[in-house]
Coordinates of C-alpha atoms in Angstrom, one line a residue:
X2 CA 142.0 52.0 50.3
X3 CA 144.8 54.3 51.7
X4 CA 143.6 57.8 52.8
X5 CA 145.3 60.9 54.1
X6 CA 144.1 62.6 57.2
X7 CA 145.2 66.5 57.4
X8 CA 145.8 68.7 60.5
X9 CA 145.1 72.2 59.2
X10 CA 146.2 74.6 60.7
X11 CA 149.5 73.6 62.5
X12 CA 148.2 75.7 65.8
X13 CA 150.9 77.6 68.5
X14 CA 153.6 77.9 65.7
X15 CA 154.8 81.6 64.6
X16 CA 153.4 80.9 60.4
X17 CA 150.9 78.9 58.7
X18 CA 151.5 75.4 57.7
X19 CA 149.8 71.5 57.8
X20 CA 150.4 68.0 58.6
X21 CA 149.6 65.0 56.4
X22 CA 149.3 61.7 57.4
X23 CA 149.0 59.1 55.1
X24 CA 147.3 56.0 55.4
X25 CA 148.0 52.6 54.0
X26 CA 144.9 50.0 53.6
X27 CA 145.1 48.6 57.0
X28 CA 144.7 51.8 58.7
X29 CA 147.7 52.0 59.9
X30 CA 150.3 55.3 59.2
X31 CA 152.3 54.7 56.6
X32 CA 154.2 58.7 56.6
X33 CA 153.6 62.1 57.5
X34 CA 154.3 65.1 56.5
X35 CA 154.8 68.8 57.5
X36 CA 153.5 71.3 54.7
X37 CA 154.7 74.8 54.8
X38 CA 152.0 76.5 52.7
X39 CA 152.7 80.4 52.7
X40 CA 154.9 81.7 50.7
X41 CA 157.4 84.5 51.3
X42 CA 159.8 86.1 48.7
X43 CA 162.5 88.1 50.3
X44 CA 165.5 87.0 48.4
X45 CA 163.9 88.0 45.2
X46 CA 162.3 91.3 46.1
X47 CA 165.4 92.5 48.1
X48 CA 168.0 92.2 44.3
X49 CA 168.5 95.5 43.2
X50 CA 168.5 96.9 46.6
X51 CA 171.6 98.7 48.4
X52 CA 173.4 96.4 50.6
X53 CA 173.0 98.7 53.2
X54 CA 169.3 99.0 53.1
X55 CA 169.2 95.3 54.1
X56 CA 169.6 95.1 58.2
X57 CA 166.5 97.5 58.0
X58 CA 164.0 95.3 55.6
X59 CA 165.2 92.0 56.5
X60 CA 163.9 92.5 60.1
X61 CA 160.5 92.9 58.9
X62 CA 160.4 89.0 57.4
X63 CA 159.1 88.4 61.2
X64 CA 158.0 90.3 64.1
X65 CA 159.3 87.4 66.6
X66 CA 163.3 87.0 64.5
X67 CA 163.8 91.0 63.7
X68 CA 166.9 91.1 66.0
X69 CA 168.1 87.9 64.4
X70 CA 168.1 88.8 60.7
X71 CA 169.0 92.7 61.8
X72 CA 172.6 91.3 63.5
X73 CA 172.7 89.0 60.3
X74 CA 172.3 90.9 58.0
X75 CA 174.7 93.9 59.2
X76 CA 177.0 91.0 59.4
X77 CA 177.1 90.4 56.2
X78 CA 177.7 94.1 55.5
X79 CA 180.6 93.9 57.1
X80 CA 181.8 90.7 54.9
X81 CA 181.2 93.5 52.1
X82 CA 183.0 96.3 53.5
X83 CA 185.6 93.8 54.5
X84 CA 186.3 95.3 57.9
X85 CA 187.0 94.1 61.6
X86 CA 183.9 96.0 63.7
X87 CA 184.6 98.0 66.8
X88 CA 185.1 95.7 69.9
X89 CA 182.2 98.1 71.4
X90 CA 180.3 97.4 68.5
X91 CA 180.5 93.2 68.4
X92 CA 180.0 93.4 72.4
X93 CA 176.7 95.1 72.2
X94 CA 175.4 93.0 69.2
X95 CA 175.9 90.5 71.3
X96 CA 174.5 91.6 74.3
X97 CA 171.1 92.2 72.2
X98 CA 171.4 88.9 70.3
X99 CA 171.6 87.8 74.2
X100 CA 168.2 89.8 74.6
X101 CA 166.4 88.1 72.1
X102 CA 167.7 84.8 72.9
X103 CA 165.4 85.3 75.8
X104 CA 162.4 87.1 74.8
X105 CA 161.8 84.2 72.0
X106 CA 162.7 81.3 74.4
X107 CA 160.1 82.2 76.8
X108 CA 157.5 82.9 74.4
X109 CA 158.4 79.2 73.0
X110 CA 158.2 77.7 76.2
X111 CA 155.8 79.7 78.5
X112 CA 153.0 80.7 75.7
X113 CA 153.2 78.0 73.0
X114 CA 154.8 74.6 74.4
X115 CA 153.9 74.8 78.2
X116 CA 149.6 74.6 78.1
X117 CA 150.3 71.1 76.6
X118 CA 152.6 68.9 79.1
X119 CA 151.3 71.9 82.0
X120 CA 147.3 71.3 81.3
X121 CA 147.7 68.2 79.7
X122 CA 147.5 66.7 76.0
X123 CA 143.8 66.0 76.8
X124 CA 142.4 69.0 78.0
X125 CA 139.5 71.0 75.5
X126 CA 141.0 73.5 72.8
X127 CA 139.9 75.9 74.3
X128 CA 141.5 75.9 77.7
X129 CA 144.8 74.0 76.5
X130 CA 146.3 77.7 75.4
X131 CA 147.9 80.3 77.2
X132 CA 144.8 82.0 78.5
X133 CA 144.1 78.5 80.2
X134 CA 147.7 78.7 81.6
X135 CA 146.9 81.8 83.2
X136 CA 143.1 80.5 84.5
X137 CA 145.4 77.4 86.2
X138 CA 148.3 79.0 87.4
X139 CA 148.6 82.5 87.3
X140 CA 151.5 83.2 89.0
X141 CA 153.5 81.4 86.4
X142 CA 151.8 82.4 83.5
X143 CA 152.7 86.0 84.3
X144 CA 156.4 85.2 85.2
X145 CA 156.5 84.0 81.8
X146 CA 155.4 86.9 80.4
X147 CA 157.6 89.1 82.3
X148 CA 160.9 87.3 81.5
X149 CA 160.2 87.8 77.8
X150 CA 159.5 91.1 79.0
X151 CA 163.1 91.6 80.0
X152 CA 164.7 90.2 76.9
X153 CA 162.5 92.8 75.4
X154 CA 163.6 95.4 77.7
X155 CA 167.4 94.7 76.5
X156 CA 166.7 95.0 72.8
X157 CA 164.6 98.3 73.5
X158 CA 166.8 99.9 75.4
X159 CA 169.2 99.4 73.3
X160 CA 167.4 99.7 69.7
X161 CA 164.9 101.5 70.6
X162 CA 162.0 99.4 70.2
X163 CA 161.2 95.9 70.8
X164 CA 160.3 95.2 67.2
X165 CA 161.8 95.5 64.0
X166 CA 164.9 98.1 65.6
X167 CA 166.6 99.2 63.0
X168 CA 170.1 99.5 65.1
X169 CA 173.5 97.5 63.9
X170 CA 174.2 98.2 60.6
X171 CA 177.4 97.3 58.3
X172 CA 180.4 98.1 60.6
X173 CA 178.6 98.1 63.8
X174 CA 175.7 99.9 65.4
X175 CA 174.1 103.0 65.8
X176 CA 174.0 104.0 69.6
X177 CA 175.6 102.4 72.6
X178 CA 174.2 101.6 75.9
X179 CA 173.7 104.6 78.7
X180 CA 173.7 104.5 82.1
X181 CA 170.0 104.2 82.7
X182 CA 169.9 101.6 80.4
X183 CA 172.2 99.0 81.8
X184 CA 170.5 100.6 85.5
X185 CA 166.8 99.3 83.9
X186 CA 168.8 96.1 82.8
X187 CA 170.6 94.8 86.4
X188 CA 167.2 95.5 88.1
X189 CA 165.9 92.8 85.9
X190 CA 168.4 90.1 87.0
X191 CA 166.9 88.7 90.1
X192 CA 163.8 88.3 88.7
X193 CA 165.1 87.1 85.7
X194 CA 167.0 84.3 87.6
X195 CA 164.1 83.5 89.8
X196 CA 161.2 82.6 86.9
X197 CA 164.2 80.6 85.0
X198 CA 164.5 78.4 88.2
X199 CA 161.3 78.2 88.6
X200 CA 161.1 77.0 84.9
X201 CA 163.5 74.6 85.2
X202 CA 162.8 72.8 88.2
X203 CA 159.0 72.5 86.5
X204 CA 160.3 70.8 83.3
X205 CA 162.9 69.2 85.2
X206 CA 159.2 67.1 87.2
X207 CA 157.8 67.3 83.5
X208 CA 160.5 65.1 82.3
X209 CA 159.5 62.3 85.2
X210 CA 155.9 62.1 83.8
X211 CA 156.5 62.1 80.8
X212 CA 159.1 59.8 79.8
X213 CA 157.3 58.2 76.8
X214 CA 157.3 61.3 75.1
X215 CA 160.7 61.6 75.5
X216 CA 161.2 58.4 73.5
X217 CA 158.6 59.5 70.8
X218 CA 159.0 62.8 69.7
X219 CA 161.7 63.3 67.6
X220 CA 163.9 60.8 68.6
X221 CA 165.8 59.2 65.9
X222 CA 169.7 59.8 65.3
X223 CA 170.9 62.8 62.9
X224 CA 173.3 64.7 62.8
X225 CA 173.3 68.3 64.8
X226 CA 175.0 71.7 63.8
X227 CA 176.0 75.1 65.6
X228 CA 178.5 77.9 66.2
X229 CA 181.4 76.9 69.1
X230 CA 184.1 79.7 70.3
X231 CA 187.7 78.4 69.3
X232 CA 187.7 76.3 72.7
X233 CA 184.6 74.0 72.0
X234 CA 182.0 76.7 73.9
X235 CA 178.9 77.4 73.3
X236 CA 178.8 80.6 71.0
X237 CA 175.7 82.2 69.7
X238 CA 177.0 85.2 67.7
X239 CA 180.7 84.4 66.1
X240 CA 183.2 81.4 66.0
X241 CA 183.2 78.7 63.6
X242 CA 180.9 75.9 62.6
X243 CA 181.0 72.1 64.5
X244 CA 178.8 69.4 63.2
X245 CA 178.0 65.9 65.2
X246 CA 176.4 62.7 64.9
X247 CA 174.4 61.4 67.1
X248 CA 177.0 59.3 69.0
X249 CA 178.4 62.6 70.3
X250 CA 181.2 62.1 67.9
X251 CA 182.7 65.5 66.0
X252 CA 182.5 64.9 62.2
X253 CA 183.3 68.4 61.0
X254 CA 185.0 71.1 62.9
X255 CA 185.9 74.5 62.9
X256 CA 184.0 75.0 59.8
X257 CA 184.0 78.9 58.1
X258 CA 180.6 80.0 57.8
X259 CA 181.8 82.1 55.4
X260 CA 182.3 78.9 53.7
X261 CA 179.0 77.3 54.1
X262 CA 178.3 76.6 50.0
X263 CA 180.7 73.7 50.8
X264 CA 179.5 71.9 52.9
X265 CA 175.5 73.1 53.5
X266 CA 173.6 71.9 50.1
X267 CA 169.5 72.8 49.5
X268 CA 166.8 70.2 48.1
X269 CA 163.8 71.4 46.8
X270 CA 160.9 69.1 47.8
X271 CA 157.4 69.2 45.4
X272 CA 155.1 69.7 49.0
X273 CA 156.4 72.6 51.0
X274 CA 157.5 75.9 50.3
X275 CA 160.2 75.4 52.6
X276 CA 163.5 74.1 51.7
X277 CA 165.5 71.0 53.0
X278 CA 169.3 72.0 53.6
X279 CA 171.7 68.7 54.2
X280 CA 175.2 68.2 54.8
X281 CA 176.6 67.9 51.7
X282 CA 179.3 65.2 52.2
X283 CA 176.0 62.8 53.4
X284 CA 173.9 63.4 51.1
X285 CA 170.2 64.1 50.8
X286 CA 168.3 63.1 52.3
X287 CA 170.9 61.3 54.9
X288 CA 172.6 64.5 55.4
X289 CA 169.4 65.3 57.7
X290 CA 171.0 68.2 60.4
X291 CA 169.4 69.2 63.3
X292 CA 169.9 73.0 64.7
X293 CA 168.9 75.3 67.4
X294 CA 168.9 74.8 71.4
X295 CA 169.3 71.1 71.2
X296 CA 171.8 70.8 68.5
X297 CA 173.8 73.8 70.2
X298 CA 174.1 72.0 73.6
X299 CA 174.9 68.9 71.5
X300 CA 177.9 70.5 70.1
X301 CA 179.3 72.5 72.8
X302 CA 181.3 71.2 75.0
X303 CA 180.2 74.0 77.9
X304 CA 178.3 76.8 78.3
X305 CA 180.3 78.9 79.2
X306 CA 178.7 80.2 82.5
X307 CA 178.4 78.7 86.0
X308 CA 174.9 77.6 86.4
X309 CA 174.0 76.9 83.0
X310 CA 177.2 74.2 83.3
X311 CA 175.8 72.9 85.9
X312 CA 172.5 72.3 83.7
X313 CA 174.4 71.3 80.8
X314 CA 175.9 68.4 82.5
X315 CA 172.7 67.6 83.4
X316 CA 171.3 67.5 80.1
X317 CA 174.5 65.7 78.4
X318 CA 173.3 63.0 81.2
X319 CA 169.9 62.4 79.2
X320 CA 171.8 61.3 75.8
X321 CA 174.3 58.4 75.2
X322 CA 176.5 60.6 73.1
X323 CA 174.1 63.1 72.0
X324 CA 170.9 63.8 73.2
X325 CA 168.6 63.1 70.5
X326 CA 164.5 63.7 71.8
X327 CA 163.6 66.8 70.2
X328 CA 161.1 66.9 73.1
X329 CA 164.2 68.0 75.0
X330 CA 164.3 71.3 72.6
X331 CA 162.3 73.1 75.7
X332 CA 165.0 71.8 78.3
X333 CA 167.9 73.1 76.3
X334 CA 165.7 76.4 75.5
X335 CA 165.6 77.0 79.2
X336 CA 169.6 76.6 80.0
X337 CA 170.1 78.9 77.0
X338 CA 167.9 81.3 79.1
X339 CA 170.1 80.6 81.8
X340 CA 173.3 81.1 80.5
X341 CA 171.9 84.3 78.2
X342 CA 171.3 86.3 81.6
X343 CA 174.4 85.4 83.0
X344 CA 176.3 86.5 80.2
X345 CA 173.9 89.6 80.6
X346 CA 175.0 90.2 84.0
X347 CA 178.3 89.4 83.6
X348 CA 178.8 91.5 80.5
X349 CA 177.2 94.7 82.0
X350 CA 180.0 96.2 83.6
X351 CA 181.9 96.4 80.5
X352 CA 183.0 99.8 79.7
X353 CA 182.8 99.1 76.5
X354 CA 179.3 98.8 76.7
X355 CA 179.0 102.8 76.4
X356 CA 181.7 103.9 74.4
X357 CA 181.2 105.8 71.3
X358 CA 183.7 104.0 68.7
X359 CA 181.0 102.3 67.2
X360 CA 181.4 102.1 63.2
X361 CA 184.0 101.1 60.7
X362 CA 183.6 102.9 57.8
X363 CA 184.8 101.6 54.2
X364 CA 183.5 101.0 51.0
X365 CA 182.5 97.8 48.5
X366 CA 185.8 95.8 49.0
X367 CA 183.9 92.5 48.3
X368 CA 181.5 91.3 46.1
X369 CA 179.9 88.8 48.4
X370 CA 179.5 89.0 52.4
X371 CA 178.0 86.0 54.7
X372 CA 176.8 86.9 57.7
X373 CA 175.8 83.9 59.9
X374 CA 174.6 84.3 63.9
X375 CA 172.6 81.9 66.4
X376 CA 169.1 82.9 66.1
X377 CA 166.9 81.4 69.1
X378 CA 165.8 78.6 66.6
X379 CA 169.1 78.0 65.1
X380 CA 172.1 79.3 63.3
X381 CA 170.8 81.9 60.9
X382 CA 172.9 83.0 57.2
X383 CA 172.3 85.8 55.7
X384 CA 174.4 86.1 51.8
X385 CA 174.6 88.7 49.6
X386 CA 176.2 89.4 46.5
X387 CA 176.4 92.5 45.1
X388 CA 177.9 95.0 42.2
X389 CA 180.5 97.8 42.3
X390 CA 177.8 100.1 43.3
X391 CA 176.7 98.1 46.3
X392 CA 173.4 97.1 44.8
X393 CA 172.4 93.3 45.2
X394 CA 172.4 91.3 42.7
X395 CA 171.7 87.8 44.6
X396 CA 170.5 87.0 48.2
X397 CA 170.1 83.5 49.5
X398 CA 169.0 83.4 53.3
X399 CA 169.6 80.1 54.7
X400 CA 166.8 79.7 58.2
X401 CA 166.7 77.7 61.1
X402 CA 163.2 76.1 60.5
X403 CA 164.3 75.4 57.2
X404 CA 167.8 73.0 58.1
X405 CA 165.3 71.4 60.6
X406 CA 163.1 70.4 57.9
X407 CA 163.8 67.3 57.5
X408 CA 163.9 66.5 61.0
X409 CA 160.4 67.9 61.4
X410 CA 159.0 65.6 59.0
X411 CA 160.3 62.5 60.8
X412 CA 159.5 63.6 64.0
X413 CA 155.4 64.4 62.6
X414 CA 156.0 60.8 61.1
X415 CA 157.3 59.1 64.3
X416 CA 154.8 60.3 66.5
X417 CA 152.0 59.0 64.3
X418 CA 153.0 56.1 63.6
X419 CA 152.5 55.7 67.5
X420 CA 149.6 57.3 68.7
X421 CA 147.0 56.9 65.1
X422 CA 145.4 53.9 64.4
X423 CA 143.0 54.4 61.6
X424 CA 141.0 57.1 60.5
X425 CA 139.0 58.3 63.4
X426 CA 142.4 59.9 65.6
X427 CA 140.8 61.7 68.6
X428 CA 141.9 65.5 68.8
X429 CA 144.2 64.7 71.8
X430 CA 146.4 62.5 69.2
X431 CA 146.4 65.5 67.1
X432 CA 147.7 67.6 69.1
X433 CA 150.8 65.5 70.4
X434 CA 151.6 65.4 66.2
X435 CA 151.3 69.2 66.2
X436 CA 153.4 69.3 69.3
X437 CA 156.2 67.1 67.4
X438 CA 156.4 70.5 65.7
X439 CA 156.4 72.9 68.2
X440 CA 159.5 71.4 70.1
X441 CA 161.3 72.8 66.7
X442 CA 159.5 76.3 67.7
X443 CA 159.5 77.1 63.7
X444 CA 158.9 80.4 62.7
X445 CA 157.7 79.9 58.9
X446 CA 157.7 83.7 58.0
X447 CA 161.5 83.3 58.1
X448 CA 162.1 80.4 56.4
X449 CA 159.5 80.0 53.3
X450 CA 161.6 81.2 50.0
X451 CA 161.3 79.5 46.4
X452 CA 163.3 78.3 44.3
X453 CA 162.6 77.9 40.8
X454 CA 159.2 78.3 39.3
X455 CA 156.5 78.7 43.0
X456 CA 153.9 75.8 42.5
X457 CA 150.3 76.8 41.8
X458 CA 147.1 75.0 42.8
X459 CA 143.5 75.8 41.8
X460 CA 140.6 74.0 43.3
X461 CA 136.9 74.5 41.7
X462 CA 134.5 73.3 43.9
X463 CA 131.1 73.1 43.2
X464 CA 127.6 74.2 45.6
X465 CA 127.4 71.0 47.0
X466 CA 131.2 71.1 48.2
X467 CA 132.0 68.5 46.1
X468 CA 135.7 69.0 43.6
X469 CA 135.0 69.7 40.4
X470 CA 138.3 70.4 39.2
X471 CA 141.7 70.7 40.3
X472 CA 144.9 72.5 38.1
X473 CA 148.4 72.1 39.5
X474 CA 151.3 74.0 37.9

């Protein structure tokens, strides 16, 4: 008979969430899928709410993302007040937005994806984790922990706290950098430079040993989405929208984000509390879209930056057209490092950086803002409508785990279908399925929202363990 076989929990992802594999009666996998099982209702519990209000709650959907949805969300603001910020103002969102980039890349790749392809799929539970990262290799495992340290550093020093800041609001920020602030922040930079090499030329060996992995987790074509700057760059926190297929080709470009209704569409799917966005002109589910490091370095055309060109061409290299192994999230996680701290570096000198013109102040001169921005996982929407008064009275949030929904579940799907044959799956082939997830990094705090009626599920089981009953809604 066919049976499902659950992973439960999803381990090393930022949320709580499953995997299902299902069975047919020869044993063999016939799908998978990935199961978001919290549930989170921000949009709903934010209506009613002043507009204003929002870049301080919507930090709090995640202690890893704050920065993300704060920059967001006072974009949006500024869609409502209908003004152009203070160039002071956009330049030091964006050198936070740079900050966070690279706290929540190396806590992806040093903490979470690293003790499996560094210690190996096989190695005990136990000691395949960070703590067994630091047992085998403890000079690493600390320059990991000090680079996200730095990206911290940047959104402290400039926020005030490494979590949950509640700094850029709608028409710019609260406080510009000082002088001992960008001091703390240029004494980073060497080191900073040093752990990313380091990182990169270990991946860089990682990709020679493991080549079928490469071909097995997560590739398949789709198409991928990001921000570019108006000359094909990579952007993480303005320009326009650029989708691409997987033959490299550009099938939509310079897309408004304040547009995205047209063109971004939302299934509903009866097994997950997270939602499947698709490109609308496609379909569902063919419209499947990738986003985040992967799909941004798919899109771009460069970075931007010196060395993390040079890595970029590099990575273009491992693609015909685009490059389509999710397992090649972490590489493109790392050049974003790269090309973060040299925009850091390059950006410090700006006097700009300190200047006090730091709000536009106006009132409700629209009833509905967007505000979209390049989390670390992907590009991030934030859209609020509200009433004369400024109060919301609608807020759809659109989140990088969820566009990569569908991806995810193919990529839990295709891995299976390699490594499980029958019932009895060693936990070594478990954990390359949970990995399939991790190279997505998905923070499922962010991304879990409802829509419609939220699905309800009552299990009576008796003594003996046995189900008695079960009640689904």
């Amino acid at each position: 008979m066919a049976k499902r076989i659950i992973i439960d929990p999803v381990t090393r992802i930022e949320g709580h969430a499953k995997i299902s594999i299902f069975l047919d009666d020869a044993g063999n996998v016939s799908d998978a899928e990935f199961h978001v099982v919290e549930f989170r209702g921000f949009e709903k519990f934010c209506e009613g709410r002043p507009y204003a209000e929002m870049p301080g709650i919507t930090p709090r959907i995640c202690g890893i993302c704050p920065v993300s949805h704060l920059l967001a969300s006072a974009k949006a603001g500024d869609a409502i007040m209908a003004v152009n910020i203070p160039p002071a103002a956009d330049k030091l969102r964006r050198l936070m937005n740079l900050g966070q980039m690279v706290q929540s890349h190396a806590l992806s790749f040093f903490h979470l994806s690293a003790p499996d392809f560094l210690l190996g799929w096989d190695a005990p539970p136990a000691k395949r984790n960070v703590f067994g990262l630091i047992a085998s290799n403890a000079d690493l495992a600390r320059a990991g922990i000090r680079l996200r340290q730095f990206g911290q550093e940047v959104i402290e020093i400039l926020g005030g706290k490494k979590i949950h800041p509640a700094w850029a609001v709608p028409g710019g920020v609260r406080s510009p950098l000082t002088e001992p602030g960008r001091a703390r922040i240029r004494a980073w930079l060497p080191e900073a430079y040093a752990t990313t090499k380091i990182a990169l030329d270990l991946f860089k060996k990682t990709l020679d040993s493991h080549k079928k992995e490469v071909q097995i987790f997560g590739n398949f074509p789709s198409l991928f989405m990001g921000l570019i700057d108006p000359e094909g760059n990579w952007e993480h926190h303005g320009g326009k929208l650029r989708f691409t297929d997987s033959s490299g080709s550009v099938i939509a470009d310079q897309l408004d984000p304040q547009k995205y209704l047209e063109f971004i569409g939302e299934a509903v799917q009866p097994n997950s509390y997270l939602k499947s966005p698709y490109y609308i002109p496609l379909g569902f589910p063919d419209g499947m879209y990738r986003v985040g490091p992967l799909a941004r370095l798919n899109v771009a055309e460069h970075m931007g930056t010196p060395k993390a060109d040079s890595e970029h061409k590099k990575f273009k290299k491992l693609g015909r057209g685009a490059v389509t192994s999710s397992f090649l999230y972490h590489y493109a996680r790392l050049i974003e490092i790269l090309a973060s701290i040299e925009r850091i570096e390059a950006g410090l000198d700006d006097p700009d950086l300190l200047s006090e013109e730091l709000r536009a102040d106006a009132g409700i001169n629209s009833l509905r803002g967007v505000g979209v921005s390049e989390a670390p996982r992907g590009t991030l929407f934030h859209d609020y409508t509200v009433d004369r008064d400024g109060l919301l009275k609608k807020v759809n949030l659109i989140v990088a785990t969820g566009q990569n929904n569908l991806a995810m579940n193919r990529t839990v799907a295709q891995i299976a279908r390699h490594y499980v044959r029958g019932e009895e799956i060693p936990e070594p082939m478990l954990n390359r399925i949970e990995h399939g997830i991790r190279c997505y990094d998905p923070c499922l705090s962010c991304s879990t929202h409802a829509v419609g009626q939220m699905p309800l599920q009552v299990r009576l089981i008796a003594p003996d363990g046995h189900l008695v009953k079960e009640i689904l809604r």
